[in-house]
PDB file of C-alpha atoms in Angstrom:
ATOM      1  CA  MET X   1       0.031   0.112  -0.119  1.00  0.00           C
ATOM      2  CA  PRO X   2       1.516   3.432  -1.060  1.00  0.00           C
ATOM      3  CA  ALA X   3       2.909   5.151   2.144  1.00  0.00           C
ATOM      4  CA  ASP X   4       1.266   8.658   3.376  1.00  0.00           C
ATOM      5  CA  LEU X   5       3.765  11.440   1.811  1.00  0.00           C
ATOM      6  CA  ALA X   6       2.932  13.534   4.828  1.00  0.00           C
ATOM      7  CA  GLN X   7       5.377  11.411   7.153  1.00  0.00           C
ATOM      8  CA  PHE X   8       8.415  12.577   4.768  1.00  0.00           C
ATOM      9  CA  PRO X   9      10.043  15.707   5.327  1.00  0.00           C
ATOM     10  CA  VAL X  10       9.444  18.273   2.659  1.00  0.00           C
ATOM     11  CA  ALA X  11      12.430  19.528   0.693  1.00  0.00           C
ATOM     12  CA  ASN X  12      12.455  23.525   0.220  1.00  0.00           C
ATOM     13  CA  GLY X  13      15.954  24.389  -0.809  1.00  0.00           C
ATOM     14  CA  PRO X  14      17.683  24.771  -4.139  1.00  0.00           C
ATOM     15  CA  GLY X  15      17.110  21.664  -6.238  1.00  0.00           C
ATOM     16  CA  SER X  16      13.594  21.185  -4.772  1.00  0.00           C
ATOM     17  CA  VAL X  17      10.241  21.859  -6.666  1.00  0.00           C
ATOM     18  CA  ALA X  18       9.816  25.149  -4.683  1.00  0.00           C
ATOM     19  CA  GLN X  19      12.814  26.663  -6.117  1.00  0.00           C
ATOM     20  CA  ALA X  20      12.884  24.992  -9.776  1.00  0.00           C
ATOM     21  CA  PRO X  21      12.729  27.673 -12.536  1.00  0.00           C
ATOM     22  CA  ASP X  22       9.999  27.514 -15.203  1.00  0.00           C
ATOM     23  CA  LEU X  23       7.971  24.366 -14.050  1.00  0.00           C
ATOM     24  CA  PRO X  24       4.608  23.891 -15.884  1.00  0.00           C
ATOM     25  CA  ALA X  25       1.691  25.714 -14.832  1.00  0.00           C
ATOM     26  CA  GLY X  26       0.253  24.076 -11.692  1.00  0.00           C
ATOM     27  CA  PHE X  27       3.105  21.565 -11.102  1.00  0.00           C
ATOM     28  CA  ALA X  28       3.543  22.386  -7.471  1.00  0.00           C
ATOM     29  CA  ALA X  29      -0.016  21.661  -6.779  1.00  0.00           C
ATOM     30  CA  THR X  30       0.462  17.988  -7.958  1.00  0.00           C
ATOM     31  CA  PHE X  31       4.106  17.407  -7.011  1.00  0.00           C
ATOM     32  CA  SER X  32       6.193  17.865  -4.038  1.00  0.00           C
ATOM     33  CA  SER X  33       9.646  17.315  -2.894  1.00  0.00           C
ATOM     34  CA  ARG X  34      10.295  14.785  -0.343  1.00  0.00           C
ATOM     35  CA  PHE X  35      13.549  13.478   1.702  1.00  0.00           C
ATOM     36  CA  ILE X  36      13.129   9.689   2.133  1.00  0.00           C
ATOM     37  CA  GLU X  37      15.666   7.982   4.441  1.00  0.00           C
ATOM     38  CA  THR X  38      16.702   4.355   3.134  1.00  0.00           C
ATOM     39  CA  ALA X  39      19.393   2.415   4.643  1.00  0.00           C
ATOM     40  CA  GLY X  40      21.775   5.289   5.550  1.00  0.00           C
ATOM     41  CA  LEU X  41      21.081   7.129   2.298  1.00  0.00           C
ATOM     42  CA  ARG X  42      18.895  10.201   2.471  1.00  0.00           C
ATOM     43  CA  GLN X  43      17.186  10.143  -1.226  1.00  0.00           C
ATOM     44  CA  HIS X  44      15.066  13.120  -2.709  1.00  0.00           C
ATOM     45  CA  ALA X  45      12.328  12.362  -4.619  1.00  0.00           C
ATOM     46  CA  VAL X  46       9.721  14.406  -6.379  1.00  0.00           C
ATOM     47  CA  VAL X  47       6.124  12.632  -5.927  1.00  0.00           C
ATOM     48  CA  GLY X  48       2.794  13.252  -7.340  1.00  0.00           C
ATOM     49  CA  GLY X  49      -0.267  11.775  -8.887  1.00  0.00           C
ATOM     50  CA  SER X  50      -2.194   8.597  -8.171  1.00  0.00           C
ATOM     51  CA  GLY X  51      -2.399   5.132  -9.804  1.00  0.00           C
ATOM     52  CA  PRO X  52       0.247   2.568 -10.603  1.00  0.00           C
ATOM     53  CA  ALA X  53       3.759   3.654  -9.693  1.00  0.00           C
ATOM     54  CA  VAL X  54       6.131   4.780 -12.462  1.00  0.00           C
ATOM     55  CA  LEU X  55       9.966   5.619 -11.407  1.00  0.00           C
ATOM     56  CA  LEU X  56      11.886   8.133 -13.266  1.00  0.00           C
ATOM     57  CA  ILE X  57      15.390   8.080 -13.298  1.00  0.00           C
ATOM     58  CA  HIS X  58      17.323  11.010 -14.699  1.00  0.00           C
ATOM     59  CA  GLY X  59      20.919  10.999 -16.437  1.00  0.00           C
ATOM     60  CA  TRP X  60      24.059  12.877 -16.133  1.00  0.00           C
ATOM     61  CA  PRO X  61      24.639  15.790 -15.427  1.00  0.00           C
ATOM     62  CA  GLU X  62      21.057  16.470 -14.346  1.00  0.00           C
ATOM     63  CA  ASN X  63      18.565  15.710 -11.758  1.00  0.00           C
ATOM     64  CA  TRP X  64      14.741  14.871 -11.308  1.00  0.00           C
ATOM     65  CA  TYR X  65      14.059  18.359 -13.153  1.00  0.00           C
ATOM     66  CA  ALA X  66      14.773  16.487 -16.437  1.00  0.00           C
ATOM     67  CA  TRP X  67      11.321  14.868 -16.298  1.00  0.00           C
ATOM     68  CA  ARG X  68       9.418  18.110 -15.475  1.00  0.00           C
ATOM     69  CA  PHE X  69       7.645  18.437 -18.990  1.00  0.00           C
ATOM     70  CA  VAL X  70       6.340  14.646 -18.794  1.00  0.00           C
ATOM     71  CA  MET X  71       5.451  14.326 -15.287  1.00  0.00           C
ATOM     72  CA  PRO X  72       2.178  16.306 -15.131  1.00  0.00           C
ATOM     73  CA  SER X  73       0.816  14.254 -17.907  1.00  0.00           C
ATOM     74  CA  LEU X  74       1.921  10.834 -16.659  1.00  0.00           C
ATOM     75  CA  ALA X  75       0.424  11.683 -13.110  1.00  0.00           C
ATOM     76  CA  GLN X  76      -3.038  11.847 -14.549  1.00  0.00           C
ATOM     77  CA  ASN X  77      -2.839   7.935 -14.414  1.00  0.00           C
ATOM     78  CA  HIS X  78       0.183   7.014 -12.411  1.00  0.00           C
ATOM     79  CA  THR X  79       1.911   7.699  -9.139  1.00  0.00           C
ATOM     80  CA  VAL X  80       5.046   9.477 -10.476  1.00  0.00           C
ATOM     81  CA  ILE X  81       8.130   9.400  -8.450  1.00  0.00           C
ATOM     82  CA  ALA X  82      11.123  11.262  -9.946  1.00  0.00           C
ATOM     83  CA  VAL X  83      14.279  10.689  -7.928  1.00  0.00           C
ATOM     84  CA  ASP X  84      17.725  12.211  -7.710  1.00  0.00           C
ATOM     85  CA  GLN X  85      20.374   9.423  -8.112  1.00  0.00           C
ATOM     86  CA  ARG X  86      23.021   8.833  -5.589  1.00  0.00           C
ATOM     87  CA  GLY X  87      25.620  11.664  -5.630  1.00  0.00           C
ATOM     88  CA  LEU X  88      23.319  13.964  -7.477  1.00  0.00           C
ATOM     89  CA  GLY X  89      20.575  16.615  -7.036  1.00  0.00           C
ATOM     90  CA  LEU X  90      19.652  16.738  -3.292  1.00  0.00           C
ATOM     91  CA  THR X  91      20.021  12.975  -2.809  1.00  0.00           C
ATOM     92  CA  GLY X  92      23.112  12.240  -0.388  1.00  0.00           C
ATOM     93  CA  LYS X  93      26.580  12.137  -1.845  1.00  0.00           C
ATOM     94  CA  PRO X  94      28.606   9.313   0.092  1.00  0.00           C
ATOM     95  CA  ASP X  95      32.283   8.525  -0.941  1.00  0.00           C
ATOM     96  CA  ASP X  96      31.291   5.126  -2.528  1.00  0.00           C
ATOM     97  CA  GLY X  97      28.288   2.788  -3.862  1.00  0.00           C
ATOM     98  CA  TYR X  98      28.141   4.170  -7.118  1.00  0.00           C
ATOM     99  CA  ASP X  99      28.086   0.739  -8.925  1.00  0.00           C
ATOM    100  CA  ALA X 100      24.954  -0.091 -10.757  1.00  0.00           C
ATOM    101  CA  GLY X 101      23.954  -2.868  -8.081  1.00  0.00           C
ATOM    102  CA  THR X 102      24.229  -0.463  -5.261  1.00  0.00           C
ATOM    103  CA  LEU X 103      22.318   2.155  -7.243  1.00  0.00           C
ATOM    104  CA  ALA X 104      19.628  -0.335  -8.189  1.00  0.00           C
ATOM    105  CA  GLY X 105      19.510  -1.347  -4.261  1.00  0.00           C
ATOM    106  CA  ASP X 106      19.120   2.366  -3.401  1.00  0.00           C
ATOM    107  CA  LEU X 107      15.883   2.454  -5.705  1.00  0.00           C
ATOM    108  CA  ILE X 108      14.347  -0.666  -4.406  1.00  0.00           C
ATOM    109  CA  ALA X 109      14.878   0.683  -0.979  1.00  0.00           C
ATOM    110  CA  LEU X 110      12.946   3.900  -2.047  1.00  0.00           C
ATOM    111  CA  MET X 111      10.134   2.013  -3.574  1.00  0.00           C
ATOM    112  CA  ASP X 112       9.998  -0.257  -0.332  1.00  0.00           C
ATOM    113  CA  VAL X 113       9.540   2.821   1.903  1.00  0.00           C
ATOM    114  CA  LEU X 114       7.167   4.498  -0.336  1.00  0.00           C
ATOM    115  CA  GLY X 115       4.973   1.138  -0.435  1.00  0.00           C
ATOM    116  CA  HIS X 116       5.159   0.375  -4.086  1.00  0.00           C
ATOM    117  CA  GLU X 117       5.602  -3.423  -4.390  1.00  0.00           C
ATOM    118  CA  ARG X 118       5.522  -3.404  -8.308  1.00  0.00           C
ATOM    119  CA  PHE X 119       6.201  -0.558 -10.590  1.00  0.00           C
ATOM    120  CA  ALA X 120       7.340   0.575 -13.970  1.00  0.00           C
ATOM    121  CA  VAL X 121      10.602   2.146 -14.684  1.00  0.00           C
ATOM    122  CA  ILE X 122      11.935   4.616 -17.041  1.00  0.00           C
ATOM    123  CA  GLY X 123      15.523   5.608 -17.335  1.00  0.00           C
ATOM    124  CA  HIS X 124      17.537   8.173 -19.124  1.00  0.00           C
ATOM    125  CA  ASP X 125      21.210   8.190 -19.990  1.00  0.00           C
ATOM    126  CA  THR X 126      23.087   7.088 -16.756  1.00  0.00           C
ATOM    127  CA  GLY X 127      19.532   6.124 -15.548  1.00  0.00           C
ATOM    128  CA  VAL X 128      19.464   3.669 -17.915  1.00  0.00           C
ATOM    129  CA  VAL X 129      22.305   1.877 -16.260  1.00  0.00           C
ATOM    130  CA  ALA X 130      20.531   1.966 -12.826  1.00  0.00           C
ATOM    131  CA  ALA X 131      17.200   0.993 -14.285  1.00  0.00           C
ATOM    132  CA  TYR X 132      18.542  -1.914 -16.104  1.00  0.00           C
ATOM    133  CA  ALA X 133      20.418  -3.081 -12.971  1.00  0.00           C
ATOM    134  CA  LEU X 134      17.076  -2.689 -11.197  1.00  0.00           C
ATOM    135  CA  ALA X 135      15.130  -4.773 -13.666  1.00  0.00           C
ATOM    136  CA  ALA X 136      17.981  -7.371 -13.774  1.00  0.00           C
ATOM    137  CA  ASP X 137      18.405  -7.631 -10.244  1.00  0.00           C
ATOM    138  CA  HIS X 138      14.696  -7.611  -9.433  1.00  0.00           C
ATOM    139  CA  PRO X 139      12.562  -8.697 -12.029  1.00  0.00           C
ATOM    140  CA  ASP X 140       9.547  -9.617  -9.842  1.00  0.00           C
ATOM    141  CA  ARG X 141       9.460  -5.889  -8.974  1.00  0.00           C
ATOM    142  CA  VAL X 142       9.650  -4.095 -12.286  1.00  0.00           C
ATOM    143  CA  ASP X 143       6.384  -4.315 -14.389  1.00  0.00           C
ATOM    144  CA  ARG X 144       8.158  -2.822 -17.473  1.00  0.00           C
ATOM    145  CA  LEU X 145      11.340  -1.082 -18.342  1.00  0.00           C
ATOM    146  CA  ALA X 146      11.698   1.980 -20.822  1.00  0.00           C
ATOM    147  CA  VAL X 147      15.127   3.308 -21.323  1.00  0.00           C
ATOM    148  CA  ALA X 148      16.351   6.193 -23.397  1.00  0.00           C
ATOM    149  CA  GLU X 149      19.516   7.305 -25.155  1.00  0.00           C
ATOM    150  CA  ILE X 150      22.451   5.288 -24.434  1.00  0.00           C
ATOM    151  CA  PRO X 151      23.108   2.161 -26.891  1.00  0.00           C
ATOM    152  CA  GLY X 152      22.888  -0.526 -24.189  1.00  0.00           C
ATOM    153  CA  PRO X 153      24.200  -1.007 -20.641  1.00  0.00           C
ATOM    154  CA  PRO X 154      27.948  -0.932 -20.364  1.00  0.00           C
ATOM    155  CA  GLY X 155      29.567  -4.399 -20.148  1.00  0.00           C
ATOM    156  CA  ALA X 156      26.435  -6.218 -21.159  1.00  0.00           C
ATOM    157  CA  VAL X 157      26.873  -5.153 -24.917  1.00  0.00           C
ATOM    158  CA  PRO X 158      30.241  -4.637 -26.516  1.00  0.00           C
ATOM    159  CA  ALA X 159      31.901  -1.372 -26.018  1.00  0.00           C
ATOM    160  CA  PRO X 160      33.244   1.191 -28.530  1.00  0.00           C
ATOM    161  CA  PRO X 161      36.762   1.073 -29.356  1.00  0.00           C
ATOM    162  CA  LEU X 162      39.093   3.854 -27.721  1.00  0.00           C
ATOM    163  CA  PHE X 163      39.682   5.703 -31.020  1.00  0.00           C
ATOM    164  CA  VAL X 164      36.311   6.724 -32.579  1.00  0.00           C
ATOM    165  CA  PRO X 165      35.481   9.157 -35.425  1.00  0.00           C
ATOM    166  CA  GLY X 166      35.235  12.616 -34.067  1.00  0.00           C
ATOM    167  CA  PRO X 167      31.500  13.111 -33.963  1.00  0.00           C
ATOM    168  CA  LEU X 168      31.206  10.017 -31.746  1.00  0.00           C
ATOM    169  CA  ASN X 169      34.125  11.078 -29.725  1.00  0.00           C
ATOM    170  CA  ASP X 170      32.652  14.409 -28.966  1.00  0.00           C
ATOM    171  CA  LYS X 171      29.566  12.499 -27.719  1.00  0.00           C
ATOM    172  CA  VAL X 172      31.483   9.899 -25.384  1.00  0.00           C
ATOM    173  CA  TRP X 173      34.783  11.418 -24.328  1.00  0.00           C
ATOM    174  CA  HIS X 174      33.506  12.566 -20.976  1.00  0.00           C
ATOM    175  CA  ILE X 175      33.143   8.984 -19.960  1.00  0.00           C
ATOM    176  CA  PRO X 176      37.069   8.294 -19.721  1.00  0.00           C
ATOM    177  CA  PHE X 177      37.588  11.809 -18.483  1.00  0.00           C
ATOM    178  CA  ASN X 178      35.100  11.300 -15.631  1.00  0.00           C
ATOM    179  CA  ARG X 179      36.542   8.236 -14.634  1.00  0.00           C
ATOM    180  CA  ALA X 180      40.170   9.681 -14.179  1.00  0.00           C
ATOM    181  CA  GLY X 181      39.740  10.436 -10.433  1.00  0.00           C
ATOM    182  CA  LYS X 182      40.518  13.820  -8.532  1.00  0.00           C
ATOM    183  CA  VAL X 183      41.938  15.110 -11.664  1.00  0.00           C
ATOM    184  CA  ALA X 184      38.535  15.598 -13.313  1.00  0.00           C
ATOM    185  CA  GLU X 185      37.401  17.446 -10.206  1.00  0.00           C
ATOM    186  CA  GLN X 186      40.530  19.730 -10.375  1.00  0.00           C
ATOM    187  CA  LEU X 187      40.302  20.638 -13.919  1.00  0.00           C
ATOM    188  CA  VAL X 188      36.664  21.315 -13.862  1.00  0.00           C
ATOM    189  CA  GLN X 189      36.327  23.367 -10.557  1.00  0.00           C
ATOM    190  CA  GLY X 190      35.810  26.757 -11.463  1.00  0.00           C
ATOM    191  CA  LYS X 191      35.164  26.017 -15.074  1.00  0.00           C
ATOM    192  CA  GLU X 192      31.800  24.358 -14.310  1.00  0.00           C
ATOM    193  CA  HIS X 193      29.902  26.279 -17.107  1.00  0.00           C
ATOM    194  CA  ILE X 194      32.527  25.432 -19.763  1.00  0.00           C
ATOM    195  CA  PHE X 195      32.596  21.622 -18.989  1.00  0.00           C
ATOM    196  CA  PHE X 196      28.805  20.961 -18.447  1.00  0.00           C
ATOM    197  CA  GLY X 197      27.837  23.717 -20.855  1.00  0.00           C
ATOM    198  CA  TYR X 198      29.737  21.776 -23.710  1.00  0.00           C
ATOM    199  CA  GLU X 199      28.056  18.376 -22.890  1.00  0.00           C
ATOM    200  CA  PHE X 200      24.624  19.988 -23.176  1.00  0.00           C
ATOM    201  CA  ALA X 201      25.524  21.414 -26.367  1.00  0.00           C
ATOM    202  CA  ILE X 202      27.270  18.683 -28.223  1.00  0.00           C
ATOM    203  CA  GLN X 203      24.686  15.953 -27.564  1.00  0.00           C
ATOM    204  CA  GLY X 204      22.484  16.845 -30.397  1.00  0.00           C
ATOM    205  CA  GLY X 205      18.987  18.270 -31.013  1.00  0.00           C
ATOM    206  CA  LYS X 206      17.534  21.760 -30.093  1.00  0.00           C
ATOM    207  CA  PRO X 207      19.691  23.561 -27.522  1.00  0.00           C
ATOM    208  CA  LEU X 208      18.411  23.847 -23.915  1.00  0.00           C
ATOM    209  CA  SER X 209      17.763  27.356 -22.643  1.00  0.00           C
ATOM    210  CA  GLU X 210      20.407  29.155 -20.897  1.00  0.00           C
ATOM    211  CA  THR X 211      18.288  29.316 -17.767  1.00  0.00           C
ATOM    212  CA  VAL X 212      17.907  25.507 -17.579  1.00  0.00           C
ATOM    213  CA  ILE X 213      21.641  24.787 -18.371  1.00  0.00           C
ATOM    214  CA  ASP X 214      22.584  27.276 -15.703  1.00  0.00           C
ATOM    215  CA  TYR X 215      20.057  25.509 -13.189  1.00  0.00           C
ATOM    216  CA  TYR X 216      22.111  22.287 -13.797  1.00  0.00           C
ATOM    217  CA  VAL X 217      25.340  23.838 -13.644  1.00  0.00           C
ATOM    218  CA  GLN X 218      24.740  25.842 -10.378  1.00  0.00           C
ATOM    219  CA  GLY X 219      24.283  22.310  -8.583  1.00  0.00           C
ATOM    220  CA  PHE X 220      27.882  21.240  -9.348  1.00  0.00           C
ATOM    221  CA  THR X 221      29.464  24.406  -8.070  1.00  0.00           C
ATOM    222  CA  ASN X 222      30.464  22.783  -4.789  1.00  0.00           C
ATOM    223  CA  PRO X 223      33.067  20.370  -4.118  1.00  0.00           C
ATOM    224  CA  GLU X 224      30.645  17.637  -2.649  1.00  0.00           C
ATOM    225  CA  SER X 225      28.358  17.884  -5.653  1.00  0.00           C
ATOM    226  CA  LEU X 226      31.085  17.901  -8.210  1.00  0.00           C
ATOM    227  CA  ARG X 227      32.727  14.815  -6.551  1.00  0.00           C
ATOM    228  CA  GLY X 228      29.227  12.993  -6.362  1.00  0.00           C
ATOM    229  CA  CYS X 229      28.581  13.523 -10.171  1.00  0.00           C
ATOM    230  CA  PHE X 230      31.496  11.724 -10.963  1.00  0.00           C
ATOM    231  CA  GLY X 231      30.977   8.827  -8.671  1.00  0.00           C
ATOM    232  CA  PHE X 232      28.771   6.672 -11.241  1.00  0.00           C
ATOM    233  CA  TYR X 233      31.846   6.905 -13.677  1.00  0.00           C
ATOM    234  CA  ARG X 234      34.555   5.902 -11.078  1.00  0.00           C
ATOM    235  CA  ALA X 235      32.421   2.656 -10.642  1.00  0.00           C
ATOM    236  CA  TRP X 236      32.593   1.919 -14.441  1.00  0.00           C
ATOM    237  CA  ASP X 237      34.520  -1.328 -14.027  1.00  0.00           C
ATOM    238  CA  ALA X 238      32.596  -2.674 -11.265  1.00  0.00           C
ATOM    239  CA  THR X 239      29.210  -1.951 -13.297  1.00  0.00           C
ATOM    240  CA  MET X 240      30.765  -3.594 -16.353  1.00  0.00           C
ATOM    241  CA  ALA X 241      31.731  -6.608 -14.634  1.00  0.00           C
ATOM    242  CA  GLN X 242      28.218  -6.926 -13.027  1.00  0.00           C
ATOM    243  CA  ASN X 243      26.499  -6.368 -16.250  1.00  0.00           C
ATOM    244  CA  LYS X 244      28.438  -9.138 -18.007  1.00  0.00           C
ATOM    245  CA  VAL X 245      26.683 -11.302 -15.612  1.00  0.00           C
ATOM    246  CA  ARG X 246      23.373  -9.873 -15.693  1.00  0.00           C
ATOM    247  CA  ALA X 247      23.463 -10.203 -19.561  1.00  0.00           C
ATOM    248  CA  THR X 248      23.463 -13.787 -19.353  1.00  0.00           C
ATOM    249  CA  GLN X 249      19.723 -13.670 -18.120  1.00  0.00           C
ATOM    250  CA  PRO X 250      17.609 -11.718 -20.448  1.00  0.00           C
ATOM    251  CA  LEU X 251      15.102  -9.432 -18.990  1.00  0.00           C
ATOM    252  CA  PRO X 252      11.745 -11.004 -18.999  1.00  0.00           C
ATOM    253  CA  MET X 253       9.353  -7.927 -18.846  1.00  0.00           C
ATOM    254  CA  PRO X 254       8.594  -5.566 -21.946  1.00  0.00           C
ATOM    255  CA  VAL X 255      11.163  -3.074 -22.680  1.00  0.00           C
ATOM    256  CA  LEU X 256      10.761   0.226 -24.859  1.00  0.00           C
ATOM    257  CA  ALA X 257      14.023   1.569 -26.003  1.00  0.00           C
ATOM    258  CA  ILE X 258      13.976   5.248 -27.001  1.00  0.00           C
ATOM    259  CA  GLY X 259      16.311   7.249 -29.050  1.00  0.00           C
ATOM    260  CA  GLY X 260      16.388  10.873 -30.391  1.00  0.00           C
ATOM    261  CA  ALA X 261      16.599  11.127 -33.970  1.00  0.00           C
ATOM    262  CA  ASP X 262      19.512  13.477 -33.759  1.00  0.00           C
ATOM    263  CA  SER X 263      21.346  11.410 -31.201  1.00  0.00           C
ATOM    264  CA  TRP X 264      21.445   7.557 -30.727  1.00  0.00           C
ATOM    265  CA  ALA X 265      18.269   6.850 -32.593  1.00  0.00           C
ATOM    266  CA  ASP X 266      17.865   3.171 -33.127  1.00  0.00           C
ATOM    267  CA  HIS X 267      21.044   2.235 -31.577  1.00  0.00           C
ATOM    268  CA  VAL X 268      19.188   2.103 -28.312  1.00  0.00           C
ATOM    269  CA  ALA X 269      16.847  -0.551 -29.528  1.00  0.00           C
ATOM    270  CA  ASP X 270      19.728  -2.347 -31.011  1.00  0.00           C
ATOM    271  CA  GLY X 271      21.670  -2.116 -27.681  1.00  0.00           C
ATOM    272  CA  MET X 272      18.828  -3.652 -25.635  1.00  0.00           C
ATOM    273  CA  ARG X 273      17.953  -6.406 -27.738  1.00  0.00           C
ATOM    274  CA  PRO X 274      20.788  -8.775 -26.795  1.00  0.00           C
ATOM    275  CA  VAL X 275      19.761  -8.361 -22.931  1.00  0.00           C
ATOM    276  CA  ALA X 276      15.933  -8.467 -23.413  1.00  0.00           C
ATOM    277  CA  ALA X 277      13.495 -10.885 -24.484  1.00  0.00           C
ATOM    278  CA  ASN X 278      10.865  -8.249 -25.583  1.00  0.00           C
ATOM    279  CA  VAL X 279      12.188  -5.070 -27.040  1.00  0.00           C
ATOM    280  CA  GLN X 280      10.383  -2.377 -28.957  1.00  0.00           C
ATOM    281  CA  GLY X 281      12.108   0.740 -30.277  1.00  0.00           C
ATOM    282  CA  ALA X 282      11.014   4.336 -30.935  1.00  0.00           C
ATOM    283  CA  VAL X 283      12.893   7.028 -32.456  1.00  0.00           C
ATOM    284  CA  ILE X 284      11.573  10.643 -31.348  1.00  0.00           C
ATOM    285  CA  ALA X 285      11.716  13.306 -34.001  1.00  0.00           C
ATOM    286  CA  ALA X 286      13.388  16.485 -33.293  1.00  0.00           C
ATOM    287  CA  ALA X 287      15.224  15.509 -30.466  1.00  0.00           C
ATOM    288  CA  GLY X 288      18.822  14.724 -29.650  1.00  0.00           C
ATOM    289  CA  HIS X 289      20.040  13.306 -26.227  1.00  0.00           C
ATOM    290  CA  TRP X 290      17.735  15.317 -23.800  1.00  0.00           C
ATOM    291  CA  VAL X 291      14.598  13.765 -25.384  1.00  0.00           C
ATOM    292  CA  ALA X 292      12.142  14.487 -22.451  1.00  0.00           C
ATOM    293  CA  GLU X 293      13.105  18.339 -22.380  1.00  0.00           C
ATOM    294  CA  GLN X 294      13.590  18.724 -26.119  1.00  0.00           C
ATOM    295  CA  ALA X 295      10.515  17.007 -27.451  1.00  0.00           C
ATOM    296  CA  PRO X 296       8.112  16.059 -24.511  1.00  0.00           C
ATOM    297  CA  GLU X 297       4.998  16.407 -26.848  1.00  0.00           C
ATOM    298  CA  GLU X 298       6.293  13.516 -28.972  1.00  0.00           C
ATOM    299  CA  LEU X 299       7.732  11.462 -26.206  1.00  0.00           C
ATOM    300  CA  LEU X 300       4.708  11.599 -24.128  1.00  0.00           C
ATOM    301  CA  PRO X 301       2.325   9.457 -26.241  1.00  0.00           C
ATOM    302  CA  VAL X 302       5.129   6.790 -26.750  1.00  0.00           C
ATOM    303  CA  LEU X 303       5.467   6.549 -22.823  1.00  0.00           C
ATOM    304  CA  THR X 304       1.749   6.403 -22.246  1.00  0.00           C
ATOM    305  CA  THR X 305       0.963   3.793 -24.755  1.00  0.00           C
ATOM    306  CA  PHE X 306       3.767   1.681 -23.548  1.00  0.00           C
ATOM    307  CA  LEU X 307       2.757   2.011 -19.812  1.00  0.00           C
ATOM    308  CA  THR X 308      -1.076   1.365 -20.460  1.00  0.00           C
ATOM    309  CA  ASP X 309      -0.704  -1.154 -23.265  1.00  0.00           C
TER     310      ASP X 309
END
């Protein structure tokens, strides 16, 4: 049975619903920011709506806000939970625990406390990696899985070579850079707008507004958050080893693989077919990597059909 949200503290600071810019009209009347304690990790989730639960897992370098345009429509028929991943947003930023298995454990603990036994999951970018682990490690809990904008979970599908053509290198160079240890923090600190601004600009599709980019970048202008945002990448080896094992058992639930036409397109579905038994693909026109922000009107009918079919 879903838990009473009133028992969880409301978050009102930067990074919460209360201080997020340019939200859709009426957003705060449906959704609230809550802090949920789970096994030593304080997680921040934005929750609203009613009906079957759907868990939204954002990518890098973002937070729950990435889903703001699709959340109100989804909440008409679902309880929507948009979580900040470990190390990002207002969720805790411990020194370790950024491998996919631990991230999946964070999310199962969150859904346990919120009282949702079975639920759908939608993941974007690094959220795909957490979502895949969640579905693979807990198939009895995940009703269906939608993934957007990476070409398969690392370690479960072949990795690209070290030296790739320039346009592809521009899209993936940050992965080895982010894995490099504290030197990444040292090089980025004080130049956050240059580093993260490049990432938002290079990933294809209609540019996000300067207001939105500044909102995301401001969240990384302190040492703890900057360290936390690299945690996922520093656990890359552990995640790849785990996914190699996960891939031996195909996902049993329906999977929707979504690509932006100006980004990974059909490669998302191609990357999921080796690891899931029932995959349908969708390519969102007029979108690059940031599909839920660049083309929410095109994305929503694809998601709602999948969730209710």
